[in-house]
Amino acid sequence: EVQLQQSGPELQRPGASVKLSCKASGYTFTEYYMYWVKQRPKQGLELIGRIDPEDGSTDYVEKFKNKATLTADTSSNTAYMQLSSLTSEDTATYFCARAYSIYILEIWFAYWGQGTLVTVSS
Amino acid sequence: DIQMTQSPASLSASLGETVTIECRASEDIYNGLAWYQQKPGKSPQLLIYNANSLHTGVPSRFSGSGSGTQYSLKINSLQSEDVASYFCQQYYDYPYTFGAGTKLELK
């Protein structure tokens, strides 16, 4: 069974950085991209980017290029996302997600983590 | 990036009713569209993929249709457990983009 277990809620001050984790199990970690999605309170979903755990290559959505840094540790099957220079605009729930398959026409998000709430407040 | 325009933003319906949610893409996405259901405090759950294929375990009262730039999600015989937000997502072209969501409530 595919599972994505995310780290717990975070309360951070403006200007700080935070690193979120997403531990994968039930499949071969290096075979699938890991995606990260942002959801602001009572708002829609925004893709942040993706990482290929096999080689660490990343693709960021333009607006998140200077905000998020995606990494992956294949020894622990864990993907990470670091958010820097936090502001109130970064207050959101962040999800990791995995596509259904590795094939380009089957990239719907079949598996989601439970989400990590990041609150930025002074 | 492909823009996804979803409507309506909110919807109020009675138990047993049929509801339809629409999603329009800014260009042809060749049926590369998924629908998700999200309940408060939970992660999104896949309902439909490839515009019209029902994900395993999803009740048959949910159905998807459409092609080109226009897609829709239909819920037949609305049940109380269907109260949730619904999002469309195109995965035809990266970056994959979502509609703004539809909040479905009971009348």
Short mmCIF file of C-alpha atoms in Angstrom, two decimals:
data_model
loop_
_atom_site.label_atom_id
_atom_site.label_comp_id
_atom_site.label_asym_id
_atom_site.label_seq_id
_atom_site.Cartn_x
_atom_site.Cartn_y
_atom_site.Cartn_z
CA GLU A 1 0.00 0.00 0.00
CA VAL A 2 1.38 3.36 -1.04
CA GLN A 3 1.64 5.78 1.88
CA LEU A 4 2.98 9.29 2.14
CA GLN A 5 3.53 10.39 5.74
CA GLN A 6 4.17 14.08 6.24
CA SER A 7 5.74 15.90 9.18
CA GLY A 8 3.74 17.76 11.79
CA PRO A 9 2.43 21.34 11.89
CA GLU A 10 4.87 24.23 12.05
CA LEU A 11 4.63 27.69 13.60
CA GLN A 12 7.31 29.99 12.26
CA ARG A 13 8.22 33.66 12.52
CA PRO A 14 8.32 35.91 9.46
CA GLY A 15 11.70 35.73 7.77
CA ALA A 16 12.45 32.23 9.02
CA SER A 17 12.84 29.04 7.00
CA VAL A 18 11.14 25.69 7.49
CA LYS A 19 11.81 22.20 6.15
CA LEU A 20 8.91 19.81 5.63
CA SER A 21 9.23 16.10 5.09
CA CYS A 22 7.25 13.42 3.26
CA LYS A 23 8.19 9.80 3.96
CA ALA A 24 7.15 7.37 1.27
CA SER A 25 6.43 3.68 1.68
CA GLY A 26 4.82 0.86 -0.24
CA TYR A 27 6.62 1.45 -3.53
CA THR A 28 10.07 2.02 -5.01
CA PHE A 29 10.83 5.61 -4.05
CA THR A 30 13.19 6.32 -6.93
CA GLU A 31 10.71 5.30 -9.63
CA TYR A 32 8.24 8.16 -9.17
CA TYR A 33 8.46 11.93 -9.07
CA MET A 34 7.30 13.50 -5.83
CA TYR A 35 5.09 16.56 -6.24
CA TRP A 36 4.40 19.33 -3.74
CA VAL A 37 1.14 21.29 -3.62
CA LYS A 38 0.19 24.40 -1.65
CA GLN A 39 -3.28 25.18 -0.34
CA ARG A 40 -3.89 28.48 1.42
CA PRO A 41 -6.77 28.57 3.96
CA LYS A 42 -10.10 28.10 2.19
CA GLN A 43 -8.32 28.47 -1.17
CA GLY A 44 -7.50 26.32 -4.16
CA LEU A 45 -4.56 24.10 -4.90
CA GLU A 46 -1.26 25.26 -6.44
CA LEU A 47 1.50 23.05 -7.72
CA ILE A 48 4.88 24.09 -6.33
CA GLY A 49 7.09 21.69 -8.22
CA ARG A 50 8.40 18.17 -8.45
CA ILE A 51 11.54 16.21 -7.78
CA ASP A 52 12.89 13.07 -9.37
CA PRO A 53 14.32 11.16 -6.36
CA GLU A 54 16.47 9.04 -8.63
CA ASP A 55 18.79 11.87 -9.63
CA GLY A 56 17.53 14.82 -7.56
CA SER A 57 16.49 16.86 -10.60
CA THR A 58 13.74 19.38 -9.96
CA ASP A 59 11.13 21.39 -11.85
CA TYR A 60 9.67 24.38 -10.06
CA VAL A 61 6.62 26.41 -10.96
CA GLU A 62 7.95 29.88 -11.75
CA LYS A 63 6.39 31.70 -8.78
CA PHE A 64 7.98 29.27 -6.30
CA LYS A 65 11.50 29.25 -7.73
CA ASN A 66 12.90 31.55 -5.05
CA LYS A 67 10.67 30.21 -2.30
CA ALA A 68 10.87 26.42 -2.28
CA THR A 69 13.78 23.99 -2.45
CA LEU A 70 13.00 20.33 -3.06
CA THR A 71 15.34 17.53 -2.07
CA ALA A 72 15.09 13.77 -1.59
CA ASP A 73 16.95 11.23 0.54
CA THR A 74 16.89 7.83 -1.08
CA SER A 75 18.37 6.15 2.00
CA SER A 76 15.26 7.00 4.02
CA ASN A 77 12.72 7.25 1.16
CA THR A 78 11.94 10.78 2.23
CA ALA A 79 11.26 13.90 0.19
CA TYR A 80 11.81 17.33 1.66
CA MET A 81 10.67 20.85 0.88
CA GLN A 82 12.37 23.86 2.41
CA LEU A 83 10.53 27.18 2.35
CA SER A 84 12.63 30.28 2.87
CA SER A 85 12.04 33.91 3.91
CA LEU A 86 8.61 33.09 5.23
CA THR A 87 5.82 35.65 5.09
CA SER A 88 2.11 35.52 5.90
CA GLU A 89 1.54 34.53 2.26
CA ASP A 90 3.25 31.22 3.05
CA THR A 91 0.67 30.32 5.69
CA ALA A 92 -0.89 27.26 4.10
CA THR A 93 -1.20 23.50 4.13
CA TYR A 94 1.42 21.79 2.02
CA PHE A 95 0.80 18.38 0.50
CA CYS A 96 3.15 15.92 -1.11
CA ALA A 97 1.62 13.78 -3.82
CA ARG A 98 2.57 10.94 -6.13
CA ALA A 99 1.27 10.24 -9.59
CA TYR A 100 -0.58 7.05 -10.44
CA SER A 101 2.17 5.75 -12.69
CA ILE A 102 5.48 6.67 -14.26
CA TYR A 103 3.97 7.06 -17.71
CA ILE A 104 3.48 10.58 -19.02
CA LEU A 105 -0.22 10.04 -19.81
CA GLU A 106 -0.98 8.69 -16.34
CA ILE A 107 0.12 11.61 -14.14
CA TRP A 108 -3.06 12.11 -12.14
CA PHE A 109 -2.34 12.38 -8.40
CA ALA A 110 -3.57 9.09 -6.99
CA TYR A 111 -1.70 9.35 -3.68
CA TRP A 112 -1.51 12.28 -1.29
CA GLY A 113 0.11 12.89 2.05
CA GLN A 114 -2.08 14.12 4.88
CA GLY A 115 -0.70 17.64 4.60
CA THR A 116 1.45 19.85 6.83
CA LEU A 117 0.04 23.13 8.10
CA VAL A 118 2.60 25.92 8.18
CA THR A 119 1.58 29.04 10.09
CA VAL A 120 3.69 32.16 9.77
CA SER A 121 3.05 34.63 12.56
CA SER A 122 5.00 36.99 14.76
CA ASP B 1 0.77 27.65 -18.32
CA ILE B 2 -2.69 26.21 -18.98
CA GLN B 3 -5.41 28.06 -17.05
CA MET B 4 -8.31 26.08 -15.61
CA THR B 5 -11.57 27.97 -15.06
CA GLN B 6 -13.96 26.09 -12.79
CA SER B 7 -17.61 26.94 -12.14
CA PRO B 8 -19.59 27.49 -10.08
CA ALA B 9 -17.48 28.55 -7.10
CA SER B 10 -20.20 27.29 -4.76
CA LEU B 11 -23.26 25.18 -5.13
CA SER B 12 -26.18 24.36 -2.88
CA ALA B 13 -28.27 21.27 -3.65
CA SER B 14 -30.76 18.93 -2.00
CA LEU B 15 -30.28 15.27 -1.20
CA GLY B 16 -31.10 13.14 -4.24
CA GLU B 17 -30.48 15.95 -6.68
CA THR B 18 -28.10 15.81 -9.63
CA VAL B 19 -25.33 18.41 -9.70
CA THR B 20 -22.85 19.36 -12.40
CA ILE B 21 -19.54 21.16 -12.04
CA GLU B 22 -17.76 22.56 -15.08
CA CYS B 23 -14.11 23.11 -15.88
CA ARG B 24 -12.76 24.94 -18.92
CA ALA B 25 -9.12 24.80 -20.00
CA SER B 26 -7.38 27.68 -21.77
CA GLU B 27 -6.28 25.24 -24.49
CA ASP B 28 -6.98 21.69 -25.59
CA ILE B 29 -5.87 19.25 -22.86
CA TYR B 30 -6.78 16.07 -24.76
CA ASN B 31 -8.71 14.51 -21.85
CA GLY B 32 -5.77 14.91 -19.49
CA LEU B 33 -8.10 15.91 -16.68
CA ALA B 34 -8.73 14.66 -13.18
CA TRP B 35 -11.37 15.50 -10.59
CA TYR B 36 -10.71 15.44 -6.84
CA GLN B 37 -12.93 15.62 -3.79
CA GLN B 38 -11.65 17.30 -0.65
CA LYS B 39 -13.36 17.31 2.73
CA PRO B 40 -12.39 19.84 5.43
CA GLY B 41 -9.05 19.07 7.05
CA LYS B 42 -8.33 16.22 4.64
CA SER B 43 -6.19 15.76 1.57
CA PRO B 44 -7.77 15.68 -1.89
CA GLN B 45 -9.04 12.29 -3.03
CA LEU B 46 -9.05 11.21 -6.67
CA LEU B 47 -12.48 10.68 -8.21
CA ILE B 48 -12.03 10.71 -11.98
CA TYR B 49 -9.03 10.52 -14.32
CA ASN B 50 -8.67 10.78 -18.08
CA ALA B 51 -11.78 12.98 -17.97
CA ASN B 52 -14.22 10.09 -17.69
CA SER B 53 -12.60 7.10 -15.91
CA LEU B 54 -13.84 6.34 -12.42
CA HIS B 55 -11.09 5.74 -9.86
CA THR B 56 -11.23 2.47 -7.94
CA GLY B 57 -13.70 2.54 -5.09
CA VAL B 58 -15.47 5.73 -6.16
CA PRO B 59 -19.28 5.39 -6.20
CA SER B 60 -20.86 5.14 -9.63
CA ARG B 61 -23.03 8.20 -8.99
CA PHE B 62 -19.91 10.20 -9.90
CA SER B 63 -19.15 10.58 -13.59
CA GLY B 64 -16.96 12.74 -15.77
CA SER B 65 -17.32 13.84 -19.37
CA GLY B 66 -15.99 16.30 -21.88
CA SER B 67 -13.26 16.79 -24.43
CA GLY B 68 -11.03 19.48 -25.85
CA THR B 69 -11.28 22.41 -23.48
CA GLN B 70 -14.62 21.70 -21.78
CA TYR B 71 -15.14 19.14 -19.03
CA SER B 72 -17.71 18.39 -16.38
CA LEU B 73 -18.22 16.34 -13.25
CA LYS B 74 -21.72 15.06 -12.53
CA ILE B 75 -22.96 13.71 -9.23
CA ASN B 76 -26.22 11.80 -9.48
CA SER B 77 -28.53 11.35 -6.51
CA LEU B 78 -26.56 13.59 -4.13
CA GLN B 79 -25.73 12.01 -0.78
CA SER B 80 -24.84 13.78 2.48
CA GLU B 81 -21.29 12.40 2.30
CA ASP B 82 -20.79 14.25 -1.00
CA VAL B 83 -20.65 17.60 0.83
CA ALA B 84 -17.10 18.69 0.04
CA SER B 85 -15.02 20.83 -2.26
CA TYR B 86 -14.25 19.60 -5.75
CA PHE B 87 -11.25 20.49 -7.91
CA CYS B 88 -10.34 19.78 -11.49
CA GLN B 89 -6.71 19.41 -12.56
CA GLN B 90 -5.12 19.21 -15.98
CA TYR B 91 -2.09 16.95 -16.27
CA TYR B 92 -1.70 17.21 -20.04
CA ASP B 93 1.07 19.78 -19.78
CA TYR B 94 3.48 20.66 -16.98
CA PRO B 95 3.06 22.60 -14.77
CA TYR B 96 -0.14 20.78 -13.95
CA THR B 97 -2.77 23.29 -12.92
CA PHE B 98 -5.93 23.17 -10.85
CA GLY B 99 -9.29 24.84 -11.04
CA ALA B 100 -10.18 27.18 -8.18
CA GLY B 101 -12.62 24.68 -6.72
CA THR B 102 -16.35 24.27 -6.14
CA LYS B 103 -17.76 24.11 -2.62
CA LEU B 104 -20.81 21.86 -2.55
CA GLU B 105 -23.27 22.28 0.31
CA LEU B 106 -26.65 20.82 1.17
CA LYS B 107 -29.71 22.97 0.73
#
